[in-house]
CSV table of N, CA and C in Angstrom, one decimal:
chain,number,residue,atom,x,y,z
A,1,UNK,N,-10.8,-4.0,2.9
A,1,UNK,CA,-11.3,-4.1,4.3
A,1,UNK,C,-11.4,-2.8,4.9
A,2,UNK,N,-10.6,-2.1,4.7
A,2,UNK,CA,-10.2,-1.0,5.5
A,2,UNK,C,-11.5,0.3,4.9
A,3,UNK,N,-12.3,-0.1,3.6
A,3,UNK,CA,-13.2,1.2,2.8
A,3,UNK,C,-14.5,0.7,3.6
A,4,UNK,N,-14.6,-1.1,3.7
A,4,UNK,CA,-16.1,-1.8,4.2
A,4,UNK,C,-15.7,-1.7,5.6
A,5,UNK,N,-15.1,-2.1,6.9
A,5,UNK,CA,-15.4,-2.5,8.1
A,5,UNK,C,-15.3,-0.9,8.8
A,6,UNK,N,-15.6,-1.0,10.3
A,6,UNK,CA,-15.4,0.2,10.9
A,6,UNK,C,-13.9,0.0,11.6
A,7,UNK,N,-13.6,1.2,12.2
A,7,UNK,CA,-12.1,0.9,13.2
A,7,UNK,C,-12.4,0.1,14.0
A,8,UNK,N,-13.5,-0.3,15.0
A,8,UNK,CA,-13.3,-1.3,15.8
A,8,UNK,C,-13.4,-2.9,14.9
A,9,UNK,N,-14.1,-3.0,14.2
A,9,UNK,CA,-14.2,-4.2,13.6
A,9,UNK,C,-12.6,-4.4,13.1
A,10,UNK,N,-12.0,-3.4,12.8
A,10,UNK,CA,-10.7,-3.3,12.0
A,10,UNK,C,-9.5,-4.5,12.8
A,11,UNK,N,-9.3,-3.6,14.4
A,11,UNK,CA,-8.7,-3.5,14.9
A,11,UNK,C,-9.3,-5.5,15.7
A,12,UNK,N,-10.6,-5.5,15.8
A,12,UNK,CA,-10.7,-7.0,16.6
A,12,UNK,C,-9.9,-8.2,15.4
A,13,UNK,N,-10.4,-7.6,14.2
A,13,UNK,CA,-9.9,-8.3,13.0
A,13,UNK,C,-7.9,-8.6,13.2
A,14,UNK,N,-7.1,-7.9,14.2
A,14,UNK,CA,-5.9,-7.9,13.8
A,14,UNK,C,-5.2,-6.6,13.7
A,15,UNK,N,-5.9,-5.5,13.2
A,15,UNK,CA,-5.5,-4.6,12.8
A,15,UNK,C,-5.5,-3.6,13.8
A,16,UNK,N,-4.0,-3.8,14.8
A,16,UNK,CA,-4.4,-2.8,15.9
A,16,UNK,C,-4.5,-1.5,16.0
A,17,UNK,N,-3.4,-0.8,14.8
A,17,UNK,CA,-3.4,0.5,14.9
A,17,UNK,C,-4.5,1.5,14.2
A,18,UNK,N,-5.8,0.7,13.6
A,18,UNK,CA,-6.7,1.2,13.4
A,18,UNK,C,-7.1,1.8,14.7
A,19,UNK,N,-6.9,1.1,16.2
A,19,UNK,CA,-7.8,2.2,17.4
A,19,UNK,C,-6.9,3.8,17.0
A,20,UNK,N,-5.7,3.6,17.2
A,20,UNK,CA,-5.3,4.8,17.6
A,20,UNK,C,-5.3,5.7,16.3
A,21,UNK,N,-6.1,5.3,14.8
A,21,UNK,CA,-6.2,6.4,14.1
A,21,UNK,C,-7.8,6.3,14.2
A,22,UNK,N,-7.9,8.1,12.8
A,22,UNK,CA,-9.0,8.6,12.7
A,22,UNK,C,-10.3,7.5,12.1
A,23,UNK,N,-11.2,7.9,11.7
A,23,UNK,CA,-11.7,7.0,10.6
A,23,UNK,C,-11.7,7.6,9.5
A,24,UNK,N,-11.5,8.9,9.1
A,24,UNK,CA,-11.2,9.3,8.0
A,24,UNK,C,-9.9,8.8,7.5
A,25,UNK,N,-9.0,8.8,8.4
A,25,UNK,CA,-7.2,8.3,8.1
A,25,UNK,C,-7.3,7.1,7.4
A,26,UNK,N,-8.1,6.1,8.3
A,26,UNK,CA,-8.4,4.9,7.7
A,26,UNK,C,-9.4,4.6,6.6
A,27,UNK,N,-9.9,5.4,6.3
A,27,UNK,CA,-10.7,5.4,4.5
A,27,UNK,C,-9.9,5.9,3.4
A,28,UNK,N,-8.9,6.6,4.2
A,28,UNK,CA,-8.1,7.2,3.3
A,28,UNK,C,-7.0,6.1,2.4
A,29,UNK,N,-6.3,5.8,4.0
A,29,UNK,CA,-5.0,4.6,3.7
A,29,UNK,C,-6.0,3.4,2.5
A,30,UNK,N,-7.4,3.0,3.3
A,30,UNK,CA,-7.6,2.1,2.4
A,30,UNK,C,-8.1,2.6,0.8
A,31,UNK,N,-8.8,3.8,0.8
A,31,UNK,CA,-8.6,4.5,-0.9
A,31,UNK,C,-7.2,4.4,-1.8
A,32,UNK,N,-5.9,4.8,-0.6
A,32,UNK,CA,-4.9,4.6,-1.5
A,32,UNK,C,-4.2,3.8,-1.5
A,33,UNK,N,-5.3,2.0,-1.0
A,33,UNK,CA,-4.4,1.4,-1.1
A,33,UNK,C,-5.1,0.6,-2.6
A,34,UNK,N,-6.6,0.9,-2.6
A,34,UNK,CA,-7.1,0.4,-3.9
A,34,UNK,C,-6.4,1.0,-4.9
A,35,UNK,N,-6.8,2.3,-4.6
A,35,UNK,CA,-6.0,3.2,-6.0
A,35,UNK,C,-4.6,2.7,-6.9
A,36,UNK,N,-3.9,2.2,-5.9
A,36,UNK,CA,-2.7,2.2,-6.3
A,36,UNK,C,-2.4,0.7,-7.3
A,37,UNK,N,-3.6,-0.7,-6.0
A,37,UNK,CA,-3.8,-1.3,-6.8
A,37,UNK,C,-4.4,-1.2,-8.2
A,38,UNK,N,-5.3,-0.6,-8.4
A,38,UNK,CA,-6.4,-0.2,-10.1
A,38,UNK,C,-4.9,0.5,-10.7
A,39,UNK,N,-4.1,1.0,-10.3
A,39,UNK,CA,-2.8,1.8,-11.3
A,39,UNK,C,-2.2,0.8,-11.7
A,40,UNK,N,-1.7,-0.6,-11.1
A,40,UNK,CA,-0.8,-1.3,-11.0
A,40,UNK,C,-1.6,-2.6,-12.1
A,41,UNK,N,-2.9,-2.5,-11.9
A,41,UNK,CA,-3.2,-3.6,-13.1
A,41,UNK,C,-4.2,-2.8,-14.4
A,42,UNK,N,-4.9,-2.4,-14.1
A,42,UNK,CA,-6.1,-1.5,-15.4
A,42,UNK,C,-5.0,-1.2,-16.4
A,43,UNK,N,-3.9,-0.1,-16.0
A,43,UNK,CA,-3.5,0.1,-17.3
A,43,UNK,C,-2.9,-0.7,-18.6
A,44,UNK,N,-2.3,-2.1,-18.0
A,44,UNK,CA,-1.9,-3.4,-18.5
A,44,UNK,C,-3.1,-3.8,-19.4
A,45,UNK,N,-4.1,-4.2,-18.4
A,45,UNK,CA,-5.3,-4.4,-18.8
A,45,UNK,C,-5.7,-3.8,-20.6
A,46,UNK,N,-6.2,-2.8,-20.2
A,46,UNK,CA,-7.0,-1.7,-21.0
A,46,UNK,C,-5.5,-1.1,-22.5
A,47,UNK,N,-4.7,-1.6,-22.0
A,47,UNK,CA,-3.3,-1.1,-22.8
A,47,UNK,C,-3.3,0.5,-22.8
A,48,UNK,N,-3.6,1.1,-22.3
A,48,UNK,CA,-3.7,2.5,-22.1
A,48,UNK,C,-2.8,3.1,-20.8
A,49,UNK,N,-2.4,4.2,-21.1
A,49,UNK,CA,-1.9,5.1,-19.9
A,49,UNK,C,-0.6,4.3,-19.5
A,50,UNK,N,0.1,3.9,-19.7
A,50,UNK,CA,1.1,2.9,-18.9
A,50,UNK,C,1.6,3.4,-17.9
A,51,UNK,N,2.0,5.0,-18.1
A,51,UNK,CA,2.6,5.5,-17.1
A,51,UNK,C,2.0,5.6,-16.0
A,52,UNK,N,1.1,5.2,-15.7
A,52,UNK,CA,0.4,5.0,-14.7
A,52,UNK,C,0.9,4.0,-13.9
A,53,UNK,N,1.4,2.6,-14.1
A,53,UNK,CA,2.1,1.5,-13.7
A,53,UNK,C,2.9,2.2,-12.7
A,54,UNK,N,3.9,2.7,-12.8
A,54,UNK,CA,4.9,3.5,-11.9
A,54,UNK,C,4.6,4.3,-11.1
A,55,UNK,N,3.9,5.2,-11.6
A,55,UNK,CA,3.3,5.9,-10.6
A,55,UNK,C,2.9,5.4,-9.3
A,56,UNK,N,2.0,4.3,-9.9
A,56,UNK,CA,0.8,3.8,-8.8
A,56,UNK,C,2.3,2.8,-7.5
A,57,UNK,N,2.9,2.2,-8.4
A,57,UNK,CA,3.8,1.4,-7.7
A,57,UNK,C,4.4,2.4,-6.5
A,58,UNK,N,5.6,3.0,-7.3
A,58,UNK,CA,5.7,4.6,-6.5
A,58,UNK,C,5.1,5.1,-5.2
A,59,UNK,N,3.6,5.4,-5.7
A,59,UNK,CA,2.8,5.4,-4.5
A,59,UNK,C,2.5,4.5,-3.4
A,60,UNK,N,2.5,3.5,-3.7
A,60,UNK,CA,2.3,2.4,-2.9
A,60,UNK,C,3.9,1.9,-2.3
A,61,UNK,N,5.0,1.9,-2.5
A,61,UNK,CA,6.0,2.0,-2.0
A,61,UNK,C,6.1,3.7,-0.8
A,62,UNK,N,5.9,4.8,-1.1
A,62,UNK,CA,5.6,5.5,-0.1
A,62,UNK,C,4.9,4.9,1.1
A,63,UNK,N,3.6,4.4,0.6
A,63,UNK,CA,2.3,3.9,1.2
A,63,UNK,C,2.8,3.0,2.6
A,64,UNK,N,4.0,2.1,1.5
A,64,UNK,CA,4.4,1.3,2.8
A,64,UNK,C,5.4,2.2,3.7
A,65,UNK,N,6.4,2.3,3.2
A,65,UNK,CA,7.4,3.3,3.8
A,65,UNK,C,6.6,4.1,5.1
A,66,UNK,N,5.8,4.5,5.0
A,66,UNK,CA,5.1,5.1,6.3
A,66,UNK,C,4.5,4.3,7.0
A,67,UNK,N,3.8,3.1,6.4
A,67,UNK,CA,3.1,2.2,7.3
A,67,UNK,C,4.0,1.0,8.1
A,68,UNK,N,5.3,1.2,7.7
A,68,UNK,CA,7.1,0.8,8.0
A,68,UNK,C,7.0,1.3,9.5
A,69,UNK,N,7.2,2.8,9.2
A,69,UNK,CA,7.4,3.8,10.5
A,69,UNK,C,6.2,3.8,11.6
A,70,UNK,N,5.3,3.6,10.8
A,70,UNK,CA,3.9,3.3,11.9
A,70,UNK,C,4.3,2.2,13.0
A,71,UNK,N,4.2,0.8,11.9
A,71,UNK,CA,4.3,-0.7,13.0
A,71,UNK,C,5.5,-0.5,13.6
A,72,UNK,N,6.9,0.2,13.4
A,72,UNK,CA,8.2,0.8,14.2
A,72,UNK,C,7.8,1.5,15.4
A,73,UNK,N,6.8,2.5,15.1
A,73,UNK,CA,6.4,3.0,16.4
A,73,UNK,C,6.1,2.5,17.3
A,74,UNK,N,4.8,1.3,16.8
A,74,UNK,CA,3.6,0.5,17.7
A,74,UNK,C,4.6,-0.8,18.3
A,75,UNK,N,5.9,-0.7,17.5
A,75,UNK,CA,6.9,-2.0,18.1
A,75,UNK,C,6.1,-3.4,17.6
A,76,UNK,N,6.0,-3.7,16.3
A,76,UNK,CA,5.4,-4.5,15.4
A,76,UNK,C,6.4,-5.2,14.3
A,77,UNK,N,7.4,-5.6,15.1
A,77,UNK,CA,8.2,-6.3,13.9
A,77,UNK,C,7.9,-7.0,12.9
A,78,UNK,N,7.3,-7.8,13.2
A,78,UNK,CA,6.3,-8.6,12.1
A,78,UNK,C,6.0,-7.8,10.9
A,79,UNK,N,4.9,-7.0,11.3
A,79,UNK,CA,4.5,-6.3,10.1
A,79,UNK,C,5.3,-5.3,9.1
A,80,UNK,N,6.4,-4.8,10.4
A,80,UNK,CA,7.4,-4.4,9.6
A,80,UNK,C,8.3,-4.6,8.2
A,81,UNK,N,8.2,-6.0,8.5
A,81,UNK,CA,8.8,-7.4,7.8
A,81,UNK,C,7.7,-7.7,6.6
A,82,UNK,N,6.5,-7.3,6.6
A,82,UNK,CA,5.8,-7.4,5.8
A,82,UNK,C,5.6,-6.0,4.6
A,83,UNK,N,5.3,-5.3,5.6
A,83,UNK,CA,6.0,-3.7,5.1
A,83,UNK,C,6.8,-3.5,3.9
A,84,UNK,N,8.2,-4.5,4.5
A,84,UNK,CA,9.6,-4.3,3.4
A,84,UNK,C,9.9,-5.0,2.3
A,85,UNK,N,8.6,-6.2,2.6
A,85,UNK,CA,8.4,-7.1,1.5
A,85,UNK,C,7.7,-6.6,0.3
A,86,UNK,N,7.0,-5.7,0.7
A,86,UNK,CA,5.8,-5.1,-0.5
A,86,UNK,C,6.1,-3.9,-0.5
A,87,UNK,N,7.4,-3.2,-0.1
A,87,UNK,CA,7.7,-2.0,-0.5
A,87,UNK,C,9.0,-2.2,-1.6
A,88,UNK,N,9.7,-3.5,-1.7
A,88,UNK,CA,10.7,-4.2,-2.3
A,88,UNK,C,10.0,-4.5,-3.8
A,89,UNK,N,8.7,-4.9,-3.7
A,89,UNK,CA,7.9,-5.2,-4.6
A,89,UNK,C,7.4,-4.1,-5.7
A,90,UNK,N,6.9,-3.3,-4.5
A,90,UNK,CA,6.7,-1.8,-5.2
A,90,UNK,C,7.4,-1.4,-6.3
A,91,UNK,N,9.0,-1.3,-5.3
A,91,UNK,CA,9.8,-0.6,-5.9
A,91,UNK,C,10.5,-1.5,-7.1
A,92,UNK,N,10.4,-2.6,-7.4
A,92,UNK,CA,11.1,-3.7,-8.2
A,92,UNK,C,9.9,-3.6,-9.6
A,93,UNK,N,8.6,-3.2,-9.4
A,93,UNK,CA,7.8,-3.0,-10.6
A,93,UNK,C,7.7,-1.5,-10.9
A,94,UNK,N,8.4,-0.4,-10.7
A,94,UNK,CA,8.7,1.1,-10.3
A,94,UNK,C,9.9,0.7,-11.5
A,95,UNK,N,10.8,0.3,-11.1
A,95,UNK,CA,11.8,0.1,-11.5
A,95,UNK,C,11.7,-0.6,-13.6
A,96,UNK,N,11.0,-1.7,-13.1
A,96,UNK,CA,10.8,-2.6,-14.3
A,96,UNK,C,10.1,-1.5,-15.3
A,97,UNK,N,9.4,0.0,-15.1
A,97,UNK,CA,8.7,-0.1,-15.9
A,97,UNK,C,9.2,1.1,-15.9
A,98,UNK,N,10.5,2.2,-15.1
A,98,UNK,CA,10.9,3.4,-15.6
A,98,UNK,C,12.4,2.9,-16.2
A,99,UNK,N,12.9,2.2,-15.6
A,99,UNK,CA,14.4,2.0,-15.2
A,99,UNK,C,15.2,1.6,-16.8
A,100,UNK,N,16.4,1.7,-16.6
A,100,UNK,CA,17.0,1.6,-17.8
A,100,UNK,C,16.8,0.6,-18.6
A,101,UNK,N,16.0,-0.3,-18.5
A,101,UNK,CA,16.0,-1.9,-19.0
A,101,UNK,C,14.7,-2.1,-19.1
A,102,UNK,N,13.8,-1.0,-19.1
A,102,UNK,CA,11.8,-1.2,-19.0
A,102,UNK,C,11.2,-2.1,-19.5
A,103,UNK,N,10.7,-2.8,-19.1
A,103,UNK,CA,9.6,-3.7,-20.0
A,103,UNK,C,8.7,-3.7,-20.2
């Protein structure tokens, strides 16, 4: 949503803190939010690159971790809550695929 709609389309959609960023900021967040997704499945996919799995997770656990502090600023507990759910996730497939027990 965030690479196809503009900031105001963003923001009537729900997405409030699209007004108060750039539109470059917001092509960005949504680049690395696909990116991270294509890291997290292609390389499974294709059997190739694995290390890429972690990485991308990794990334996307940062990804949230700031987008955490964002809805904290805007006073968005909710999404906060959503935040910690997919940064738990992140980091639980980060884990599964460096961590002492990899699979």
């Amino acid at each position: 949503m965030k690479l196809g709609r503009t900031r105001q389309q963003l923001a009537a959609s729900g997405l409030g803190w699209t007004a108060d960023a750039g539109d470059s900021t917001v092509r960005l967040i949504g680049a690395a939010e696909v990116a991270g997704a294509l890291g997290l499945i292609l390389p499974a996919l294709l059997d190739t690159a694995e290390v890429l799995v972690p990485a991308a997770a990794l990334g996307l656990a940062f990804l949230m971790a700031g987008a955490a502090v964002l809805h904290g600023r805007r006073k968005e507990p909710q999404m906060i809550a959503v935040n910690a759910i997919l940064l738990a996730l992140a980091v639980v497939v980060a884990w599964g695929r460096l961590g002492p027990y990899a699979f």
